Each structure stands twice: as structure tokens, then as C-alpha cells.
Short mmCIF file of C-alpha atoms in Angstrom, two decimals:
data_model
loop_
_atom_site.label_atom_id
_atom_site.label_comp_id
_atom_site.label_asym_id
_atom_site.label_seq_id
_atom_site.Cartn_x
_atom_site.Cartn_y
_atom_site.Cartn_z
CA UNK A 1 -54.34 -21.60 -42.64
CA UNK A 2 -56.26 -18.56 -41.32
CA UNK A 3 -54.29 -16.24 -38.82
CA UNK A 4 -57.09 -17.19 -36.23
CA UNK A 5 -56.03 -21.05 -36.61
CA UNK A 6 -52.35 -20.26 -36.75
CA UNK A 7 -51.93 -18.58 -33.82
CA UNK A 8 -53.92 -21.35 -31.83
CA UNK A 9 -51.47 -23.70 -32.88
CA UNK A 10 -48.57 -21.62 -32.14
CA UNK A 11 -49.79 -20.86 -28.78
CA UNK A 12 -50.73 -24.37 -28.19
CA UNK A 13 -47.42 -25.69 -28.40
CA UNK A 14 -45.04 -26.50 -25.67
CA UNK A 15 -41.70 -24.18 -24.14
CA UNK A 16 -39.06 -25.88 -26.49
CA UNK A 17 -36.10 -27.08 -24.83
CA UNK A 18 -33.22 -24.46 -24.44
CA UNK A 19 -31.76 -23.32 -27.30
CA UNK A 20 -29.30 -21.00 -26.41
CA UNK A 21 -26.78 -23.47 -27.90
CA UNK A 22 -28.59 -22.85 -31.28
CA UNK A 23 -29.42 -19.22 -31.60
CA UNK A 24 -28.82 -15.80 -30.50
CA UNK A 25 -31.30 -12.70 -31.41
CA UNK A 26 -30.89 -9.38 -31.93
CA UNK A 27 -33.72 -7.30 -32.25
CA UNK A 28 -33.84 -3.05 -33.07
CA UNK A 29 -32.46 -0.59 -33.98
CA UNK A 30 -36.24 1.41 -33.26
CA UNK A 31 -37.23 -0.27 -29.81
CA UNK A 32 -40.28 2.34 -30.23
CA UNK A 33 -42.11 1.91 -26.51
CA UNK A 34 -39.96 0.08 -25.36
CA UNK A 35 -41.15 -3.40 -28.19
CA UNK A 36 -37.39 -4.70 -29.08
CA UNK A 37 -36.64 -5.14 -25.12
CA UNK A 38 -40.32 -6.75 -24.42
CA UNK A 39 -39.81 -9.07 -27.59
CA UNK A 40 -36.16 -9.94 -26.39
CA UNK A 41 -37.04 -11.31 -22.98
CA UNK A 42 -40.25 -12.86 -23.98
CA UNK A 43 -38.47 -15.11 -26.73
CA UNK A 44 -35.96 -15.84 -23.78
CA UNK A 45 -38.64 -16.75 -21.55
CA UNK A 46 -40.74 -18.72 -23.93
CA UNK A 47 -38.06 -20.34 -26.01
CA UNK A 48 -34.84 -20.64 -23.68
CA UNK A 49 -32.71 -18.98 -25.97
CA UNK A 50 -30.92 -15.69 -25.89
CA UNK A 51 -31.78 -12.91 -26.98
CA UNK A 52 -30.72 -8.90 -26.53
CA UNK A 53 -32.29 -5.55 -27.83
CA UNK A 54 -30.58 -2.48 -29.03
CA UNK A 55 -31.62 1.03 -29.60
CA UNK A 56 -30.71 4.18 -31.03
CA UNK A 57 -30.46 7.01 -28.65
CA UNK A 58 -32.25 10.27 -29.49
CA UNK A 59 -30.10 13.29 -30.37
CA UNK A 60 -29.49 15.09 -27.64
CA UNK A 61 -29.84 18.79 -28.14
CA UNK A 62 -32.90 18.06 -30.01
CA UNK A 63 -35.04 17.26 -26.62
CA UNK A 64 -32.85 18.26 -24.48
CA UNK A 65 -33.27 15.62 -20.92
CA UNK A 66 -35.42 13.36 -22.47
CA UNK A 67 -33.10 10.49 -23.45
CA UNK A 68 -33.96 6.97 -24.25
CA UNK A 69 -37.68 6.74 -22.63
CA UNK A 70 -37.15 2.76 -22.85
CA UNK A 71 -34.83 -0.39 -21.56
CA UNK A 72 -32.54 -1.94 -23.69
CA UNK A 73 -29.65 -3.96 -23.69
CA UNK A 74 -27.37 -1.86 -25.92
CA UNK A 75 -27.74 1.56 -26.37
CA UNK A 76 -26.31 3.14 -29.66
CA UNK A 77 -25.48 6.67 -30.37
CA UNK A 78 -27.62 8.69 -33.12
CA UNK A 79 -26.32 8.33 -36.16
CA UNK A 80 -25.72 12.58 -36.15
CA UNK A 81 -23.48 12.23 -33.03
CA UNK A 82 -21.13 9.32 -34.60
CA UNK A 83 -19.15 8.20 -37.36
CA UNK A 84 -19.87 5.62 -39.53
CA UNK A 85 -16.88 3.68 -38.62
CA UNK A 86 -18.10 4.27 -34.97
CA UNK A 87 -21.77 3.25 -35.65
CA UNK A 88 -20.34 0.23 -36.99
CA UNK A 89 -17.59 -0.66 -34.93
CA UNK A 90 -20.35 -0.81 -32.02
CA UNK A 91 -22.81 -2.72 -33.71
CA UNK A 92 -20.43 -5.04 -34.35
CA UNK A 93 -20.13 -5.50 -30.40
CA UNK A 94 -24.03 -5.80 -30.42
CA UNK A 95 -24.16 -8.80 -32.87
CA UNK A 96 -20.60 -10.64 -31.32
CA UNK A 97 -22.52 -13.87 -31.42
CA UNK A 98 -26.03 -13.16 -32.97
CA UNK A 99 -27.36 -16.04 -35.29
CA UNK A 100 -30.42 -13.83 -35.92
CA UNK A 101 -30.95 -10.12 -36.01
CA UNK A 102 -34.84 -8.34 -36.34
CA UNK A 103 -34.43 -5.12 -38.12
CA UNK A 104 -36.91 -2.95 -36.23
CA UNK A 105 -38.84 -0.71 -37.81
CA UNK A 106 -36.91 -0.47 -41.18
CA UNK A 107 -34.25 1.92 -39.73
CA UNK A 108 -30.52 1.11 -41.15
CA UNK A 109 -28.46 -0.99 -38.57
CA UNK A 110 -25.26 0.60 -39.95
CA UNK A 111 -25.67 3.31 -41.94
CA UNK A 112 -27.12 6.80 -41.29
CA UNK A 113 -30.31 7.86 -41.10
CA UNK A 114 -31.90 8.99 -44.56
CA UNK A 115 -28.77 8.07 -46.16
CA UNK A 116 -28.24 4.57 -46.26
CA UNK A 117 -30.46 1.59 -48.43
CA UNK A 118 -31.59 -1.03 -45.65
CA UNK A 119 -31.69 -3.45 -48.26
CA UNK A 120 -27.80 -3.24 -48.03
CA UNK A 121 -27.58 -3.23 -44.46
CA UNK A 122 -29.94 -6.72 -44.77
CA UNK A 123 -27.63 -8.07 -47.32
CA UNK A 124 -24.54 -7.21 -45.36
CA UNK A 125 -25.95 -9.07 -42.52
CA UNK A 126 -26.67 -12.51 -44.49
CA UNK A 127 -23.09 -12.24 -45.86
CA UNK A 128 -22.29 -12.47 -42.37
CA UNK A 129 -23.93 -15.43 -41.84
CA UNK A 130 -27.32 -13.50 -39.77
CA UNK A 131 -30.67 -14.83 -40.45
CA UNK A 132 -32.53 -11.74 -40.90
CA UNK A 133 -36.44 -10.36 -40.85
CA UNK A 134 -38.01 -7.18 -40.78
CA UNK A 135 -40.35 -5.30 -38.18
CA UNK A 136 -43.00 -2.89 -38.77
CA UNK A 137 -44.81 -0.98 -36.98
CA UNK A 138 -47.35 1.20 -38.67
CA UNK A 139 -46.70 4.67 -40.66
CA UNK A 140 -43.57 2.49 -42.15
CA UNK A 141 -45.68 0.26 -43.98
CA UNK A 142 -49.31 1.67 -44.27
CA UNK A 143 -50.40 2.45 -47.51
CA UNK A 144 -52.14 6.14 -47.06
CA UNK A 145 -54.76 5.68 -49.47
CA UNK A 146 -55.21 1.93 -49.13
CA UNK A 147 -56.12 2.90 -45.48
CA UNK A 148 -58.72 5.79 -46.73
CA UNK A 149 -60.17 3.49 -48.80
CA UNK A 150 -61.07 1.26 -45.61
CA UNK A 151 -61.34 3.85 -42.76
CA UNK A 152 -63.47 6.54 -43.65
CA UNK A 153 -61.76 8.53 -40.29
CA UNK A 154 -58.12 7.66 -41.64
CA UNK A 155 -55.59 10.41 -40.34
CA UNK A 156 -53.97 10.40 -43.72
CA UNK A 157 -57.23 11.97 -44.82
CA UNK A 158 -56.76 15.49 -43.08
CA UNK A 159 -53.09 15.31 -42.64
CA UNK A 160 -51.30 18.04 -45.04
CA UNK A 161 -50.54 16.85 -48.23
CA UNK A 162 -46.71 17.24 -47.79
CA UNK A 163 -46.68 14.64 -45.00
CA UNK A 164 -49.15 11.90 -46.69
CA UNK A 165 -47.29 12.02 -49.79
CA UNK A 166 -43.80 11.56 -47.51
CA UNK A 167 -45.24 8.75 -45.90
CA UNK A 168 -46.75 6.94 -48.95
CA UNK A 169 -43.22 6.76 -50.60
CA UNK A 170 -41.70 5.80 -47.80
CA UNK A 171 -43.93 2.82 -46.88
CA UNK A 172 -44.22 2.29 -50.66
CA UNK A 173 -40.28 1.98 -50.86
CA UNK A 174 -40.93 -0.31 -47.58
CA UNK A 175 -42.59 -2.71 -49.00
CA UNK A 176 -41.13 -3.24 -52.17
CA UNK A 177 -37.73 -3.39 -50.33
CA UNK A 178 -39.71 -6.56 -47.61
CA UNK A 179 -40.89 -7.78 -51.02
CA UNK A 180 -37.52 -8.02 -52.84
CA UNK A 181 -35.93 -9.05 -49.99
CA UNK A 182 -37.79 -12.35 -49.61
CA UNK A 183 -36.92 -12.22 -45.74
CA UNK A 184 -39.45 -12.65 -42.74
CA UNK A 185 -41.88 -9.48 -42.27
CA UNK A 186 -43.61 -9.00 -39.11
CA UNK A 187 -45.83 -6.24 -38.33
CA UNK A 188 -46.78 -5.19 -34.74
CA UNK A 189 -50.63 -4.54 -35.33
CA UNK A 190 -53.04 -6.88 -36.64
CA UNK A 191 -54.56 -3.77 -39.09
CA UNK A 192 -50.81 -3.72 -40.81
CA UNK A 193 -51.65 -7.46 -42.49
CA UNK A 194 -54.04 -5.78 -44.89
CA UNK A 195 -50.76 -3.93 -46.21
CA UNK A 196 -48.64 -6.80 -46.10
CA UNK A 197 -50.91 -10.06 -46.45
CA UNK A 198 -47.78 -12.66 -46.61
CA UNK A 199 -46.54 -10.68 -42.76
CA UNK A 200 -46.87 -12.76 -39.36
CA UNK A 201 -48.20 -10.62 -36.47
CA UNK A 202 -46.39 -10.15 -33.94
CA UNK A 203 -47.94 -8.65 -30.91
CA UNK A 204 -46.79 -5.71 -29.15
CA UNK A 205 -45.81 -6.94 -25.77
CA UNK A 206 -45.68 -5.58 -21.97
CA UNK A 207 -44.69 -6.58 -18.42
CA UNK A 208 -48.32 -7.28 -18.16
CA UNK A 209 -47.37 -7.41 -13.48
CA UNK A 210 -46.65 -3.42 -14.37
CA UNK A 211 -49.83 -2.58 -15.06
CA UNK A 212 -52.08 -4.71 -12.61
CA UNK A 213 -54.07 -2.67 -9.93
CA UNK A 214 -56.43 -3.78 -7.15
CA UNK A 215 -58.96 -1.20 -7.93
CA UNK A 216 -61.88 -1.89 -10.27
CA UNK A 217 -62.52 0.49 -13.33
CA UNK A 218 -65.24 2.64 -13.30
CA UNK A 219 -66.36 2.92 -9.42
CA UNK A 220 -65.50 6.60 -9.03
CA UNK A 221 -67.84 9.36 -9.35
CA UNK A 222 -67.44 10.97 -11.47
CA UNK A 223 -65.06 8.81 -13.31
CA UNK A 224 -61.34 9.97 -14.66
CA UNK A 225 -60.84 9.91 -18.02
CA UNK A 226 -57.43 9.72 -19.30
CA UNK A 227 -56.30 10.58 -22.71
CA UNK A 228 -52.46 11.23 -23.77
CA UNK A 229 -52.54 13.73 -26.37
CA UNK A 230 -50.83 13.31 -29.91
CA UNK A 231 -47.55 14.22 -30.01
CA UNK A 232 -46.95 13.82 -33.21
CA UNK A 233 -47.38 15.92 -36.58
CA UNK A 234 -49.91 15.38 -37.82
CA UNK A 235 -51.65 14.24 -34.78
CA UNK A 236 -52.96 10.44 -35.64
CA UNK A 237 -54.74 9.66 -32.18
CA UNK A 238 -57.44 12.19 -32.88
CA UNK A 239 -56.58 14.46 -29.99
CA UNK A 240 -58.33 17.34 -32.07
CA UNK A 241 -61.74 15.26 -31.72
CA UNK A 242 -61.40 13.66 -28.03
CA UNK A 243 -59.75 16.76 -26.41
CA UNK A 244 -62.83 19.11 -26.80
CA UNK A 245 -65.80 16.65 -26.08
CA UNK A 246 -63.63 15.11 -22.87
CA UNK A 247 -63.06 18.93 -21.72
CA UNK A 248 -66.77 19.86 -21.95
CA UNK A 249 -68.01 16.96 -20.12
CA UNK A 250 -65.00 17.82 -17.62
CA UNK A 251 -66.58 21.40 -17.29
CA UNK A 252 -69.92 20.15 -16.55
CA UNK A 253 -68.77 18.09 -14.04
CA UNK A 254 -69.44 14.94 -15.57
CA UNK A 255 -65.96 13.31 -15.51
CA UNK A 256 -62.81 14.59 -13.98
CA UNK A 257 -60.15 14.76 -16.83
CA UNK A 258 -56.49 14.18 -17.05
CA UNK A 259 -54.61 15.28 -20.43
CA UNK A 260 -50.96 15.15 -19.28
CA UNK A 261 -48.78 16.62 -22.14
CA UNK A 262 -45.30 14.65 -21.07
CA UNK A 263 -45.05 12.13 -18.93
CA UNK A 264 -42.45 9.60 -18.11
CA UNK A 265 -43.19 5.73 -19.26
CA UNK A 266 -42.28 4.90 -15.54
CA UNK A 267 -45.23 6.99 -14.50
CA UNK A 268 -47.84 5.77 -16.47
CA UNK A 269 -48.92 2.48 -14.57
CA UNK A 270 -50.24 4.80 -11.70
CA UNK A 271 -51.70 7.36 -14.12
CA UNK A 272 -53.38 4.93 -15.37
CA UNK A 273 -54.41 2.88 -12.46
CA UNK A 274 -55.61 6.27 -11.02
CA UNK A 275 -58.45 6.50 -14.00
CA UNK A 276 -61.48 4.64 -14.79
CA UNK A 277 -61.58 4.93 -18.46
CA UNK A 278 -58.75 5.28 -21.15
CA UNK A 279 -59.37 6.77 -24.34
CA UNK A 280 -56.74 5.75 -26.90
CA UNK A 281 -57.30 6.42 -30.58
CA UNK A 282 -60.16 7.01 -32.96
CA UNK A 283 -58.57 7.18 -36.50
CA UNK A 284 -56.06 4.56 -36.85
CA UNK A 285 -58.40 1.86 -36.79
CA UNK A 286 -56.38 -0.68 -34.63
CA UNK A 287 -54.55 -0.24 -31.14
CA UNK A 288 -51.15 -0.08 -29.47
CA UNK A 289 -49.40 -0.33 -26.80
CA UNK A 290 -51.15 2.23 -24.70
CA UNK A 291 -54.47 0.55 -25.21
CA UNK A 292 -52.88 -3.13 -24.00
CA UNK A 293 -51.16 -0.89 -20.86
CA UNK A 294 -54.64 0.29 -20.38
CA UNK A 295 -56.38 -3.28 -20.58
CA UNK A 296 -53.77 -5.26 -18.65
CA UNK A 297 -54.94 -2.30 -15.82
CA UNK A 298 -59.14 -3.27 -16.31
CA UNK A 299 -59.28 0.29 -17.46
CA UNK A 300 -62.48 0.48 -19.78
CA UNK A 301 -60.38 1.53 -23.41
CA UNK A 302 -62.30 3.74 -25.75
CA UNK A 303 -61.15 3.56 -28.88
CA UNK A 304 -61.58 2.47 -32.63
CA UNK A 305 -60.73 -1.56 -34.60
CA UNK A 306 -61.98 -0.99 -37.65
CA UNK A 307 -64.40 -3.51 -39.06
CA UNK A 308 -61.36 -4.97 -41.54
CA UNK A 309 -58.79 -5.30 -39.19
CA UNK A 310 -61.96 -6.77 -36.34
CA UNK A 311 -62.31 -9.47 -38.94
CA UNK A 312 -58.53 -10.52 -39.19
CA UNK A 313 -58.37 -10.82 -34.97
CA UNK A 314 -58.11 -14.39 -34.00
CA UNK A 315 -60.12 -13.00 -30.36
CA UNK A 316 -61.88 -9.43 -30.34
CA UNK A 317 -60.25 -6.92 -28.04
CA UNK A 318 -62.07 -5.79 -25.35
CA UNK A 319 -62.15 -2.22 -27.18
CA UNK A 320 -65.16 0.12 -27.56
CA UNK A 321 -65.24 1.40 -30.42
CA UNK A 322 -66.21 5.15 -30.80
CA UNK A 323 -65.33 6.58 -34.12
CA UNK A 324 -65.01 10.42 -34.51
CA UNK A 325 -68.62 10.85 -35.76
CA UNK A 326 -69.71 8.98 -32.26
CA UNK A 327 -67.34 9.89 -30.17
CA UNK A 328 -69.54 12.01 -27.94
CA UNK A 329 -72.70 9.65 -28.46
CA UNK A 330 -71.02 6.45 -26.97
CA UNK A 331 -68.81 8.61 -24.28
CA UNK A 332 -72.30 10.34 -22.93
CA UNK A 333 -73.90 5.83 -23.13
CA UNK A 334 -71.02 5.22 -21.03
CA UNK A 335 -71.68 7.79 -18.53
CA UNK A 336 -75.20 7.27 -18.47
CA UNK A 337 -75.04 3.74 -17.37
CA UNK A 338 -70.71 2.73 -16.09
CA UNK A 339 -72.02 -0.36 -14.70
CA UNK A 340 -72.92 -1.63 -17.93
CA UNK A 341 -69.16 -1.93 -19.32
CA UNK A 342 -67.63 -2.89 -16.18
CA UNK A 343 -67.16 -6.63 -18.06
CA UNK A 344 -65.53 -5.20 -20.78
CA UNK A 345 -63.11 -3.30 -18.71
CA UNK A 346 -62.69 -6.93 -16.37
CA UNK A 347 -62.26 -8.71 -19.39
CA UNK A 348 -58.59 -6.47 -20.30
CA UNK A 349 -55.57 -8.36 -18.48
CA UNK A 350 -57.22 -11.97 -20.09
CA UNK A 351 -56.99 -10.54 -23.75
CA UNK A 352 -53.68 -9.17 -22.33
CA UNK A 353 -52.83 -12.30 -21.09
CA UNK A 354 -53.65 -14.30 -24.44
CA UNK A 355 -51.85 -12.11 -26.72
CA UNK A 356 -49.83 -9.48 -25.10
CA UNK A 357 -47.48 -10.49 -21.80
CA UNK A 358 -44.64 -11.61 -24.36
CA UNK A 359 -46.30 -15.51 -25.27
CA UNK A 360 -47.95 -14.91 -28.66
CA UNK A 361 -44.72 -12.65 -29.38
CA UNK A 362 -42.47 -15.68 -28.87
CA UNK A 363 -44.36 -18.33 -30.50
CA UNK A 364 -44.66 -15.68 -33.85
CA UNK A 365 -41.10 -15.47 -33.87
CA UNK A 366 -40.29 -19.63 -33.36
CA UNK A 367 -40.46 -20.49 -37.16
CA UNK A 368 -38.04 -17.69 -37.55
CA UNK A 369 -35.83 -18.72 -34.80
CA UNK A 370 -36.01 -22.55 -35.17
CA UNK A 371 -35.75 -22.29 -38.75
CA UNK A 372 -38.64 -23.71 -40.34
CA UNK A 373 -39.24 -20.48 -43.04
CA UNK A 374 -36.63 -19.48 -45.30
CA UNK A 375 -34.73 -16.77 -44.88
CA UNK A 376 -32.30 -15.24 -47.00
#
């Protein structure tokens, strides 16, 4: 059965009856924006069972005031500022009950950082009676030269050599470990099931009433632009591509600009709300949760889907695509005629609402949950 077919089914199906009696989730350790918590209450919602996130905490002297950015039922220390018996002894609170745990974004649930085999952590957990899959989000499974091959504007092409060679062992040693482990794999973006064929998607999720705003896209003149810059090293947005054609048109008066280095999640609904157009990222070739924030809003979402991961979508996003070597082209079309893509920006919080308020998310997870695929 295609995914496209699949997920129609899924979706079609009725709220089971509550199952709190039969199952209790645990999803994290990662919770990266905030996607353990939004998956937790969404399978609540959807399913009637229960359901709780966890998280690590970032290490504190590292970025200083910064914190966790996102909810989340249980909060665990970083590994660096616990023991191990510590570490454990609290996720042992965490998973008082669980019949299922989510391993979220192949970080160790008990061990440290760097220095512990998740496949053991997984293995302790069936022992224990847990039903157990894995969650991936992107860099932790994406094979670097698999995604050259089919993105001519792949980060991993320009990134140092140091880093892609990092990252292709890493998701290498990922996917042998989802492989060998013969339990559940989801992946949080529809490009990841070219890396991992036999994965389920599971849609990154949002409290899509965060993000809704009265005002239609594109009505100012000259319209705000809003692009977040990479953060990371390498960058992987293609900040180094949008931040110099988006600051020229700025100069010229053509759009007014906003490139805010650090802001707080709680913050970004009226950032965003405040622009007309969002420009996410050109060289990943898929989209996040920034670019569902920014649809859910009717923000018009420059960005880049990739023909291969297009043809996998059971519904086309409401994306345009502008890839690096059109970037300016198709930003200086949209200025020369906004009215023209004012559907595409309306059509956001539907696609939103069809894959990405928490629905799809629960219905992916039911076979898991209810038990009809194996687990280990």
C-alpha cells in the first residue's frame, strides 16, 4: 500500500475508545521544537490514552539562560550534570507505568551522551516489558551522499569534510542499529523515507490555534519577509544564499526585512503573524516545523521539496519552491505580482490541518500503540 493510500485510511478511521486502561507512552529523550510534547497530547487527544514527554535539559554553562526552549512533562538533567545512577534513577520515575516508550531522536534514554550503545538502552527497555520504536528526525538518519545524489543543492555538499564524514557514520551506525533492531522507525519528514523505505511518517505536529492570525498574507507594502537564520554549523537552511538577496531587496526598498538572530519559541507566533512571507529552507529539500508554524499562520512559505520527496507526499504542501540557483528569480515573480500567491499562502492552515495539528501524528502511531506491528 502506497504511503498516499495509507495515510487516507489511517486518517479515515474513527477516535478509538479510551485506552488508557491499555497503554501508557513515553516519548523523548530529544523533544527537538518542542515534537515529543506535541506527539504526546495529540495521541491523548486522538486515541484516549495516556501519554507523557520527557526531555533532556541543555547544559547550563554552555548557553548560559537559555534553558529548555520547549514544554514537556519531565524534564531530565544533561547527562554532564548527573550520574548515571541519577540519570537512571529518574527515568525510572518517567516510565513508572509506561507500556510504550518512543526513543526520540536516537539519543540514549539511560546512558550518557557519546558513551552509551542505544541498542542496549532499547534492549533494556523490552526486558522490562516496554514496547519500543525509534524517532528520527533528519541529520540522524540521512545518508550524506545518498542525499547529493538526489539534491543537487544538498548542504552536505559544501559542508567541511570533517562534519559530513561525522554525520555519515553516525546516521550510517543509525540505521543499521533501526535495522538490527527490528523495532518501529518513524521519521518526522516525509524526505527521511528515501533513507529508511520500511519507516512510517510521522508528522511534525503544532498547536495549530498558536499560530492563527486575522490578517491576510501579503497585503502590506512593501511586504515583510522573515527568515530565521541558521544556527547551526554548518548552516543547512541556506542562510548564506537567502540572507544577501533578502538584504538587497531590503535596501532597495522592496521588502522590509526581519532576520532576528535569537528569539524565544513563545515569540514567534507574532513574528510571524507580523510578516507576509516566510522563507524557510532551500537545501534540505523537505520542511519542518517552522515552515508548518508559518502555513498554519497563511504566511506565503518560500522554500524547497525536492522533486523525490514531492513524489512520496500523499497532498503537496503549499510550498514554493525556490532552489538556491532561483532564489532571487522567483523572490523578484513574487514581488512583481503578491496577488498572484495569495491562494497558496490561504491554502496553509488546511494542509496544516490535514497533516500537522497532532491527527496524522496519532493515527501513525495507532498500529504501534494498539499493537498490530511487531515489536521487539
Amino acid at each position: 500500500m502506497s504511503l498516499s493510500s495509507r495515510r487516507r485510511e489511517q486518517l479515515s478511521a474513527a477516535p478509538s475508545a479510551d485506552l488508557s486502561t491499555r497503554w501508557r507512552l513515553a516519548v523523548g529523550p530529544a523533544n527537538y521544537a518542542g515534537q515529543a510534547h506535541h506527539w504526546a497530547r495529540a495521541v491523548e487527544r486522538r486515541l484516549g490514552g495516556s501519554a507523557v514527554s520527557f526531555a533532556v535539559e541543555q547544559r547550563p554553562r554552555l548557553r548560559p539562560g537559555r534553558g529548555l526552549s520547549f514544554h514537556a512533562d519531565h524534564r531530565l538533567p544533561h547527562p554532564r550534570m548527573t550520574t548515571p545512577w541519577g540519570r537512571s534513577r529518574r527515568m525510572r520515575r518517567v516510565l513508572r507505568g509506561a507500556t510504550h516508550v518512543a526513543v526520540d531522536g536516537f539519543l540514549p534514554v539511560y546512558g550518557r551522551v557519546g558513551r552509551s550503545d542505544l541498542g542496549e538502552d532499547v534492549r533494556l527497555l523490552a526486558r522490562q516489558g516496554l514496547r519500543v520504536a525509534l524517532i528520527s528526525h533528519g541529520t540522524d538518519l540521512r545518508d550524506p551522499d545518498a542525499h547529493i545524489q538526489r539534491n543537487p543543492f544538498s548542504y552536505y555538499a559544501t559542508a567541511p569534510r570533517e562534519w559530513v564524514d561525522l554525520a555519515r557514520g553516525l546516521a550510517r551506525r543509525h540505521r543499521t542499529i533501526a535495522a538490527d533492531l527490528g523495532v518501529p522507525l518513524f521519521v518526522s519528514t516525509p524526505d527521511l523515507l528515501l533513507d529508511a523505505p520500511w519507516a512510517t511518517w510521522l508528522p511534525v505536529s503544532i498547536a495549530v490555534s498558536d499560530w492563527c492570525t486575522p490578517r491576510p498574507a501579503l497585503t502590506a507594502r512593501p511586504p515583510t519577509v522573515l527568515h530565521r537564520p541558521s544556527r547551526t554549523v554548518p548552516p543547512i537552511k541556506g542562510t548564506q544564499i537567502i540572507d544577501p538577496v533578502l538584504r538587497d531587496l531590503a535596501t532597495r526598498g522592496r521588502i522590509r526585512y526581519l532576520a532576528p538572530e535569537t528569539v524565544a519559541h513563545a515569540a514567534m507566533p507574532e513574528l510571524v503573524a507580523g510578516a507576509d512571507i516566510v522563507v524557510d529552507q532551500i537545501l534540505t529539500g523537505s520542511y519542518g516545523v517552522a515552515a508548518v508554524e508559518a502555513m498554519a499562520a497563511a504566511r506565503l512559505v518560500i522554500g524547497y521539496v525536492d522533486p523525490p520527496t514531492r513524489a512520496l507526499m500523499p497532498d503537496q504542501p503549499p510550498i514554493v519552491d525556490a532552489p538556491p540557483d532561483r532564489f532571487a528569480a522567483v523572490m523578484e515573480e513574487i514581488l512583481a505580482d503578491p496577488a498572484a500567491y495569495a491562494d497558496i499562502a490561504a491554502a496553509g492552515p488546511a494542509f496544516v490541518a490535514r497533516w500537522h495539528d497532532g491527527t496524522a501524528a496519532a493515527e501513525a502511531l495507532r498500529p504501534f500503540l494498539d499493537g498490530s506491528i511487531a515489536t521487539t
